[in-house]
């Protein structure tokens, strides 16, 4: 699968007419007719407020929605493979999850089973792909190093509740990378962290993207953050993608009134790229 | 950290036992009137009455008597029965052991029924068979325990004549017949327990299935079967274990009733007879033993939880 | 006394014994020559009576204590909490047995004993629910404008948790019915010749093989009573949309 993707230089992932509705007394639409095109080695930011459907969009692409609770429709093209999103029983999903698309969760504490050690948590998914324990363990160490976790031996034996927030988030990122995916969907990976940690994680993600040649769909409610990391921005409101474009354009010259609202919340200096310029001057002084 | 928790729990249990024993000992003093007079009735003899009061710890200072009683109890001397004058310790420990057999058997039966019942009804929760199982479960919970006992006796002992209606046989003499005689009492105890436990198991599984770490495991490529085993069942075992711990008290109480139904010579039967017969030393000894057993078992359950849940070890 | 059936519950018709159901005696006649339908229905009445009275009394005593403790917080609440913990270190039945040893048996003492056993359970439950409620804004408002504790309890908090209390009441009622039957079965509750359902089961246990109806009728009646009370409780839960975290009898 990976071979087929490498050669394709137009886009890694294309999503067409994705719609998700929640079952209930009535069908409540969460995502309406979303289109997305993810080129290789690029970051697409999906911005919107809570309830705009951005997380649902991410989960739908990753195939993580519960079919008994949602109705999904649409088509996804992963490299050469065409997947009908309304069919949740397609065996393609099983091979796809973890090895093509990785998912980084917002709530790292909740995403890690409190009864298993980090080692158990990270070795397991590989064992079920037929990898033997020693190779799996080696890879886990590689990844934990890549996400900048110190004192790996000690951490492996620990349980999730013994790790700090930032470290838990790093573990979740490492877990998403276990199967060597090309695409990562990061759902508000920094929302639960304080500002300094946020900056560290963002830097980490940027580095991983370059080193591992990843494409990332970065979901957040913070347009400032997204503008910093993403090449392209999609703005979502009430399930609809109302604006899209290169991140600088969207932020500096927002066309849609809602985007203008979002952008106006960014402190003015950041908006005109002031801090980037400062950094540039400082580094080249 | 863990050591402190451990010591704390043990100390707590000892404190509870202390309070309980105080209450049990003072029980006799709370009886309105003079127990000695009431017991002897027409055969009242002041000398015997004095002896009785002494045995009951009613003469003299409360605490002196209490400490004397406790000291004797620790060495295994629980006094003499009022009914037949025999040493209490001779009968009581053996009976206690038999009751423990019964309770253990009941627990086993309960779990053997509850685990499949709960798991299957959780797995089939969206299908009709799932609701059917839960309906059955609800019915089972509503039926009082001694009625299920009588029902079982009627079906299996009277009609089918497969199993005896009660009694007890020394296992060292005839193991097979002992086992057969244990079936109905243990099933009676276990059935009511299983209904409640099955419901807890089902709820836990349903809740764990919806948790984030299950979705996370799925996103990392774990197949559903492995997710069930490693994540869902493992995590659902925690509240199940807690519930079983709570049910120990029920087992203690239920065994009293079951022993009456089946004429099982355990400590429960002894206690009931002692209460009806106003054999106060016996009642005190039996209740004390109950309290000790209950506290120890609860402590063990709490400690085992420590093993299972790493979050408690902090 | 409620009299269903042809005769009073201990009217002995010496000529007839152990006769199966017939037109004048719907449940037949027991081994002493008494009309069984009367006895069973009286037993049912006793069960319902005990259940309801125990439920009402234990809630009347326990609920105010629980609510007051939750509102007061501080050391009063702490000591209530601690004592409850100690109390619950004992299995209920043991407590009941000890109390019966002291007080003796009989229907009134059985009710007193059951109330004493269930009051802590009611206190614990109500306290838990009230603690959540007491943190809510409207209670804090009332405290701020100087509302007396008494008013806080009865006019503010209790009406808002009355749903939970009602459901608790039905549970206690069902529990109490079973407990009364159990105690009577053990010979420690209602005294003969009063025909509690438990006593009916004890005295006729020997006839299980020859006249099973003597066991079946009281058994089925008891089961139906418990199911009905539980159903009422369930219906209340659904109507009032309360979380089902109660143990059913």
mmCIF file of C-alpha atoms in Angstrom, chain C:
data_model
loop_
_atom_site.group_PDB
_atom_site.id
_atom_site.type_symbol
_atom_site.label_atom_id
_atom_site.label_comp_id
_atom_site.label_asym_id
_atom_site.label_seq_id
_atom_site.Cartn_x
_atom_site.Cartn_y
_atom_site.Cartn_z
ATOM 1 C CA UNK C 1 -58.717 -7.272 60.099
ATOM 2 C CA UNK C 2 -59.117 -7.960 56.453
ATOM 3 C CA UNK C 3 -60.989 -11.153 55.864
ATOM 4 C CA UNK C 4 -60.850 -12.650 52.440
ATOM 5 C CA UNK C 5 -62.219 -16.074 52.206
ATOM 6 C CA UNK C 6 -64.816 -17.836 54.135
ATOM 7 C CA UNK C 7 -63.525 -17.892 57.639
ATOM 8 C CA UNK C 8 -61.260 -16.249 60.103
ATOM 9 C CA UNK C 9 -57.645 -17.221 59.809
ATOM 10 C CA UNK C 10 -57.498 -19.581 62.683
ATOM 11 C CA UNK C 11 -60.919 -21.049 62.555
ATOM 12 C CA UNK C 12 -60.386 -24.721 62.836
ATOM 13 C CA UNK C 13 -62.770 -27.027 61.182
ATOM 14 C CA UNK C 14 -61.809 -30.180 62.941
ATOM 15 C CA UNK C 15 -63.592 -32.423 60.575
ATOM 16 C CA UNK C 16 -61.706 -31.484 57.444
ATOM 17 C CA UNK C 17 -57.980 -31.400 56.995
ATOM 18 C CA UNK C 18 -55.622 -31.137 54.099
ATOM 19 C CA UNK C 19 -58.173 -30.860 51.390
ATOM 20 C CA UNK C 20 -57.284 -29.442 48.029
ATOM 21 C CA UNK C 21 -58.893 -26.391 46.481
ATOM 22 C CA UNK C 22 -62.630 -26.575 46.175
ATOM 23 C CA UNK C 23 -65.525 -24.229 45.705
ATOM 24 C CA UNK C 24 -65.874 -23.059 49.275
ATOM 25 C CA UNK C 25 -62.174 -23.023 50.053
ATOM 26 C CA UNK C 26 -60.325 -21.601 47.073
ATOM 27 C CA UNK C 27 -56.918 -22.462 48.395
ATOM 28 C CA UNK C 28 -58.005 -25.537 50.195
ATOM 29 C CA UNK C 29 -57.489 -26.365 53.822
ATOM 30 C CA UNK C 30 -54.242 -26.774 55.687
ATOM 31 C CA UNK C 31 -53.107 -29.428 58.070
ATOM 32 C CA UNK C 32 -54.826 -27.834 61.049
ATOM 33 C CA UNK C 33 -58.118 -27.482 59.273
ATOM 34 C CA UNK C 34 -57.815 -23.781 58.588
ATOM 35 C CA UNK C 35 -58.910 -22.136 55.373
ATOM 36 C CA UNK C 36 -55.770 -21.482 53.428
ATOM 37 C CA UNK C 37 -56.943 -18.621 51.296
ATOM 38 C CA UNK C 38 -57.630 -16.597 54.410
ATOM 39 C CA UNK C 39 -54.258 -17.352 55.821
ATOM 40 C CA UNK C 40 -52.421 -16.541 52.627
ATOM 41 C CA UNK C 41 -54.255 -13.312 52.068
ATOM 42 C CA UNK C 42 -53.670 -12.266 55.649
ATOM 43 C CA UNK C 43 -50.047 -13.114 55.202
ATOM 44 C CA UNK C 44 -49.956 -10.913 52.118
ATOM 45 C CA UNK C 45 -51.577 -8.136 54.079
ATOM 46 C CA UNK C 46 -48.969 -8.491 56.796
ATOM 47 C CA UNK C 47 -46.192 -8.356 54.221
ATOM 48 C CA UNK C 48 -47.569 -5.257 52.569
ATOM 49 C CA UNK C 49 -48.232 -3.647 55.926
ATOM 50 C CA UNK C 50 -44.777 -4.324 57.258
ATOM 51 C CA UNK C 51 -43.171 -3.272 54.000
ATOM 52 C CA UNK C 52 -45.027 0.010 53.773
ATOM 53 C CA UNK C 53 -44.724 0.901 57.450
ATOM 54 C CA UNK C 54 -41.031 0.102 57.576
ATOM 55 C CA UNK C 55 -40.432 2.059 54.389
ATOM 56 C CA UNK C 56 -42.335 5.096 55.614
ATOM 57 C CA UNK C 57 -40.767 5.079 59.074
ATOM 58 C CA UNK C 58 -37.212 4.546 57.938
ATOM 59 C CA UNK C 59 -37.515 7.284 55.370
ATOM 60 C CA UNK C 60 -39.233 9.618 57.792
ATOM 61 C CA UNK C 61 -36.330 9.177 60.168
ATOM 62 C CA UNK C 62 -33.470 8.713 57.757
ATOM 63 C CA UNK C 63 -34.135 11.234 55.041
ATOM 64 C CA UNK C 64 -34.111 14.347 57.246
ATOM 65 C CA UNK C 65 -30.923 13.152 58.910
ATOM 66 C CA UNK C 66 -29.308 12.577 55.547
ATOM 67 C CA UNK C 67 -30.362 15.933 54.158
ATOM 68 C CA UNK C 68 -29.420 17.801 57.310
ATOM 69 C CA UNK C 69 -26.043 16.156 57.376
ATOM 70 C CA UNK C 70 -25.443 17.086 53.760
ATOM 71 C CA UNK C 71 -26.419 20.693 54.276
ATOM 72 C CA UNK C 72 -24.520 21.130 57.508
ATOM 73 C CA UNK C 73 -21.297 19.601 56.232
ATOM 74 C CA UNK C 74 -18.379 20.234 58.510
ATOM 75 C CA UNK C 75 -17.761 17.925 61.432
ATOM 76 C CA UNK C 76 -21.393 16.901 61.821
ATOM 77 C CA UNK C 77 -21.396 15.499 58.341
ATOM 78 C CA UNK C 78 -18.035 13.858 58.881
ATOM 79 C CA UNK C 79 -19.113 12.054 62.008
ATOM 80 C CA UNK C 80 -22.307 10.893 60.338
ATOM 81 C CA UNK C 81 -20.263 9.615 57.439
ATOM 82 C CA UNK C 82 -17.823 7.787 59.681
ATOM 83 C CA UNK C 83 -20.500 6.175 61.798
ATOM 84 C CA UNK C 84 -22.246 4.993 58.666
ATOM 85 C CA UNK C 85 -19.044 3.399 57.483
ATOM 86 C CA UNK C 86 -18.675 1.539 60.756
ATOM 87 C CA UNK C 87 -22.278 0.445 60.669
ATOM 88 C CA UNK C 88 -21.908 -0.904 57.185
ATOM 89 C CA UNK C 89 -18.977 -3.010 58.217
ATOM 90 C CA UNK C 90 -21.660 -5.361 59.495
ATOM 91 C CA UNK C 91 -23.893 -7.371 57.217
ATOM 92 C CA UNK C 92 -27.517 -6.312 57.693
ATOM 93 C CA UNK C 93 -28.784 -9.670 58.783
ATOM 94 C CA UNK C 94 -26.332 -9.840 61.608
ATOM 95 C CA UNK C 95 -27.502 -6.514 62.888
ATOM 96 C CA UNK C 96 -31.084 -7.688 62.687
ATOM 97 C CA UNK C 97 -30.282 -10.872 64.542
ATOM 98 C CA UNK C 98 -28.476 -9.068 67.307
ATOM 99 C CA UNK C 99 -31.368 -6.666 67.717
ATOM 100 C CA UNK C 100 -33.850 -9.505 67.799
ATOM 101 C CA UNK C 101 -31.842 -11.243 70.471
ATOM 102 C CA UNK C 102 -32.125 -8.154 72.580
ATOM 103 C CA UNK C 103 -35.671 -7.143 71.878
ATOM 104 C CA UNK C 104 -37.289 -10.490 71.202
ATOM 105 C CA UNK C 105 -39.518 -11.596 68.370
ATOM 106 C CA UNK C 106 -42.997 -10.665 67.294
ATOM 107 C CA UNK C 107 -44.466 -8.471 64.648
ATOM 108 C CA UNK C 108 -43.913 -5.122 66.345
ATOM 109 C CA UNK C 109 -40.342 -5.907 67.273
ATOM 110 C CA UNK C 110 -39.739 -7.181 63.750
ATOM 111 C CA UNK C 111 -40.844 -3.842 62.388
ATOM 112 C CA UNK C 112 -38.719 -1.916 64.858
ATOM 113 C CA UNK C 113 -35.708 -4.051 64.024
ATOM 114 C CA UNK C 114 -36.203 -3.605 60.306
ATOM 115 C CA UNK C 115 -36.560 0.140 60.652
ATOM 116 C CA UNK C 116 -33.358 0.253 62.676
ATOM 117 C CA UNK C 117 -31.585 -1.761 60.011
ATOM 118 C CA UNK C 118 -32.843 0.304 57.101
ATOM 119 C CA UNK C 119 -32.441 3.773 58.568
ATOM 120 C CA UNK C 120 -28.654 3.776 58.002
ATOM 121 C CA UNK C 121 -29.182 2.690 54.412
ATOM 122 C CA UNK C 122 -31.677 5.479 53.883
ATOM 123 C CA UNK C 123 -29.376 8.002 55.520
ATOM 124 C CA UNK C 124 -26.486 6.972 53.349
ATOM 125 C CA UNK C 125 -28.457 7.131 50.134
ATOM 126 C CA UNK C 126 -30.226 10.382 50.890
ATOM 127 C CA UNK C 127 -27.016 11.959 52.096
ATOM 128 C CA UNK C 128 -25.276 11.068 48.848
ATOM 129 C CA UNK C 129 -28.050 12.534 46.751
ATOM 130 C CA UNK C 130 -28.416 15.568 48.993
ATOM 131 C CA UNK C 131 -24.696 16.294 48.889
ATOM 132 C CA UNK C 132 -24.936 16.790 45.165
ATOM 133 C CA UNK C 133 -28.034 18.916 45.538
ATOM 134 C CA UNK C 134 -26.631 20.996 48.380
ATOM 135 C CA UNK C 135 -23.820 22.212 46.191
ATOM 136 C CA UNK C 136 -26.231 23.696 43.729
ATOM 137 C CA UNK C 137 -26.671 27.395 43.400
ATOM 138 C CA UNK C 138 -30.189 27.718 44.680
ATOM 139 C CA UNK C 139 -29.228 26.217 48.000
ATOM 140 C CA UNK C 140 -26.221 28.459 48.334
ATOM 141 C CA UNK C 141 -28.491 31.398 47.550
ATOM 142 C CA UNK C 142 -30.866 30.387 50.282
ATOM 143 C CA UNK C 143 -28.004 30.099 52.722
ATOM 144 C CA UNK C 144 -26.761 33.496 51.793
ATOM 145 C CA UNK C 145 -29.963 35.318 52.460
ATOM 146 C CA UNK C 146 -30.165 33.767 55.873
ATOM 147 C CA UNK C 147 -32.561 30.933 55.323
ATOM 148 C CA UNK C 148 -32.743 28.722 58.402
ATOM 149 C CA UNK C 149 -31.396 25.209 58.166
ATOM 150 C CA UNK C 150 -34.818 23.779 58.681
ATOM 151 C CA UNK C 151 -36.288 25.689 55.803
ATOM 152 C CA UNK C 152 -33.344 24.819 53.635
ATOM 153 C CA UNK C 153 -33.946 21.174 54.230
ATOM 154 C CA UNK C 154 -37.619 20.937 53.877
ATOM 155 C CA UNK C 155 -38.564 23.699 51.555
ATOM 156 C CA UNK C 156 -35.630 23.692 49.207
ATOM 157 C CA UNK C 157 -33.708 20.466 49.027
ATOM 158 C CA UNK C 158 -36.210 17.763 49.810
ATOM 159 C CA UNK C 159 -38.769 18.712 47.182
ATOM 160 C CA UNK C 160 -36.028 18.532 44.601
ATOM 161 C CA UNK C 161 -34.923 15.076 45.546
ATOM 162 C CA UNK C 162 -38.351 13.705 46.236
ATOM 163 C CA UNK C 163 -38.109 11.548 43.143
ATOM 164 C CA UNK C 164 -35.058 9.737 44.420
ATOM 165 C CA UNK C 165 -36.639 9.387 47.818
ATOM 166 C CA UNK C 166 -39.782 7.864 46.363
ATOM 167 C CA UNK C 167 -37.766 5.321 44.472
ATOM 168 C CA UNK C 168 -35.729 4.584 47.569
ATOM 169 C CA UNK C 169 -38.980 4.079 49.400
ATOM 170 C CA UNK C 170 -40.166 1.444 46.978
ATOM 171 C CA UNK C 171 -36.858 -0.356 47.229
ATOM 172 C CA UNK C 172 -36.932 -0.330 51.013
ATOM 173 C CA UNK C 173 -40.505 -1.573 50.933
ATOM 174 C CA UNK C 174 -39.560 -4.512 48.739
ATOM 175 C CA UNK C 175 -36.503 -5.273 50.851
ATOM 176 C CA UNK C 176 -38.541 -5.076 54.016
ATOM 177 C CA UNK C 177 -41.174 -7.458 52.685
ATOM 178 C CA UNK C 178 -38.556 -10.033 51.895
ATOM 179 C CA UNK C 179 -36.796 -9.442 55.204
ATOM 180 C CA UNK C 180 -40.004 -9.879 57.151
ATOM 181 C CA UNK C 181 -40.754 -13.095 55.337
ATOM 182 C CA UNK C 182 -37.220 -14.309 55.931
ATOM 183 C CA UNK C 183 -37.283 -13.501 59.624
ATOM 184 C CA UNK C 184 -40.633 -15.185 60.027
ATOM 185 C CA UNK C 185 -39.319 -18.143 58.109
ATOM 186 C CA UNK C 186 -36.500 -18.442 60.616
ATOM 187 C CA UNK C 187 -38.985 -18.217 63.422
ATOM 188 C CA UNK C 188 -37.611 -14.906 64.532
ATOM 189 C CA UNK C 189 -40.225 -12.565 63.236
ATOM 190 C CA UNK C 190 -43.962 -12.660 63.328
ATOM 191 C CA UNK C 191 -45.186 -15.214 65.835
ATOM 192 C CA UNK C 192 -47.702 -17.925 65.082
ATOM 193 C CA UNK C 193 -50.646 -18.175 64.819
ATOM 194 C CA UNK C 194 -50.367 -14.949 62.825
ATOM 195 C CA UNK C 195 -49.849 -16.232 59.317
ATOM 196 C CA UNK C 196 -46.993 -14.264 57.870
ATOM 197 C CA UNK C 197 -46.030 -15.628 54.478
ATOM 198 C CA UNK C 198 -42.727 -16.711 55.955
ATOM 199 C CA UNK C 199 -44.421 -18.678 58.682
ATOM 200 C CA UNK C 200 -46.711 -20.332 56.195
ATOM 201 C CA UNK C 201 -43.645 -21.508 54.358
ATOM 202 C CA UNK C 202 -41.978 -22.838 57.471
ATOM 203 C CA UNK C 203 -44.878 -24.702 58.906
ATOM 204 C CA UNK C 204 -45.759 -26.355 55.644
ATOM 205 C CA UNK C 205 -42.295 -27.156 54.412
ATOM 206 C CA UNK C 206 -42.734 -30.747 55.443
ATOM 207 C CA UNK C 207 -45.680 -31.062 53.095
ATOM 208 C CA UNK C 208 -43.684 -30.112 50.033
ATOM 209 C CA UNK C 209 -43.960 -33.558 48.539
ATOM 210 C CA UNK C 210 -47.536 -34.333 49.475
ATOM 211 C CA UNK C 211 -49.339 -31.004 49.272
ATOM 212 C CA UNK C 212 -47.110 -28.660 47.298
ATOM 213 C CA UNK C 213 -49.867 -26.093 47.004
ATOM 214 C CA UNK C 214 -49.312 -25.211 50.653
ATOM 215 C CA UNK C 215 -45.905 -23.919 49.652
ATOM 216 C CA UNK C 216 -46.750 -22.617 46.216
ATOM 217 C CA UNK C 217 -49.527 -20.246 47.139
ATOM 218 C CA UNK C 218 -47.628 -18.170 49.680
ATOM 219 C CA UNK C 219 -44.483 -18.328 47.534
ATOM 220 C CA UNK C 220 -46.208 -17.037 44.423
ATOM 221 C CA UNK C 221 -48.018 -14.355 46.358
ATOM 222 C CA UNK C 222 -44.754 -13.108 47.852
ATOM 223 C CA UNK C 223 -43.035 -13.091 44.490
ATOM 224 C CA UNK C 224 -45.913 -11.182 42.947
ATOM 225 C CA UNK C 225 -45.844 -8.632 45.741
ATOM 226 C CA UNK C 226 -42.120 -8.022 45.341
ATOM 227 C CA UNK C 227 -42.360 -7.792 41.570
ATOM 228 C CA UNK C 228 -45.234 -5.338 41.848
ATOM 229 C CA UNK C 229 -43.373 -3.092 44.249
ATOM 230 C CA UNK C 230 -40.262 -3.228 42.080
ATOM 231 C CA UNK C 231 -42.318 -2.440 38.998
ATOM 232 C CA UNK C 232 -43.834 0.564 40.723
ATOM 233 C CA UNK C 233 -40.345 1.690 41.605
ATOM 234 C CA UNK C 234 -39.200 1.204 38.017
ATOM 235 C CA UNK C 235 -42.169 3.094 36.667
ATOM 236 C CA UNK C 236 -41.333 5.933 39.010
ATOM 237 C CA UNK C 237 -37.752 5.921 37.794
ATOM 238 C CA UNK C 238 -38.874 6.124 34.204
ATOM 239 C CA UNK C 239 -41.431 8.779 34.907
ATOM 240 C CA UNK C 240 -39.033 10.903 36.892
ATOM 241 C CA UNK C 241 -35.970 10.022 34.811
ATOM 242 C CA UNK C 242 -33.652 9.185 37.669
ATOM 243 C CA UNK C 243 -30.473 7.218 37.299
ATOM 244 C CA UNK C 244 -30.907 3.576 38.167
ATOM 245 C CA UNK C 245 -28.279 3.129 40.796
ATOM 246 C CA UNK C 246 -30.380 1.382 43.376
ATOM 247 C CA UNK C 247 -30.145 -2.219 44.348
ATOM 248 C CA UNK C 248 -33.369 -4.099 43.777
ATOM 249 C CA UNK C 249 -34.762 -6.410 46.356
#
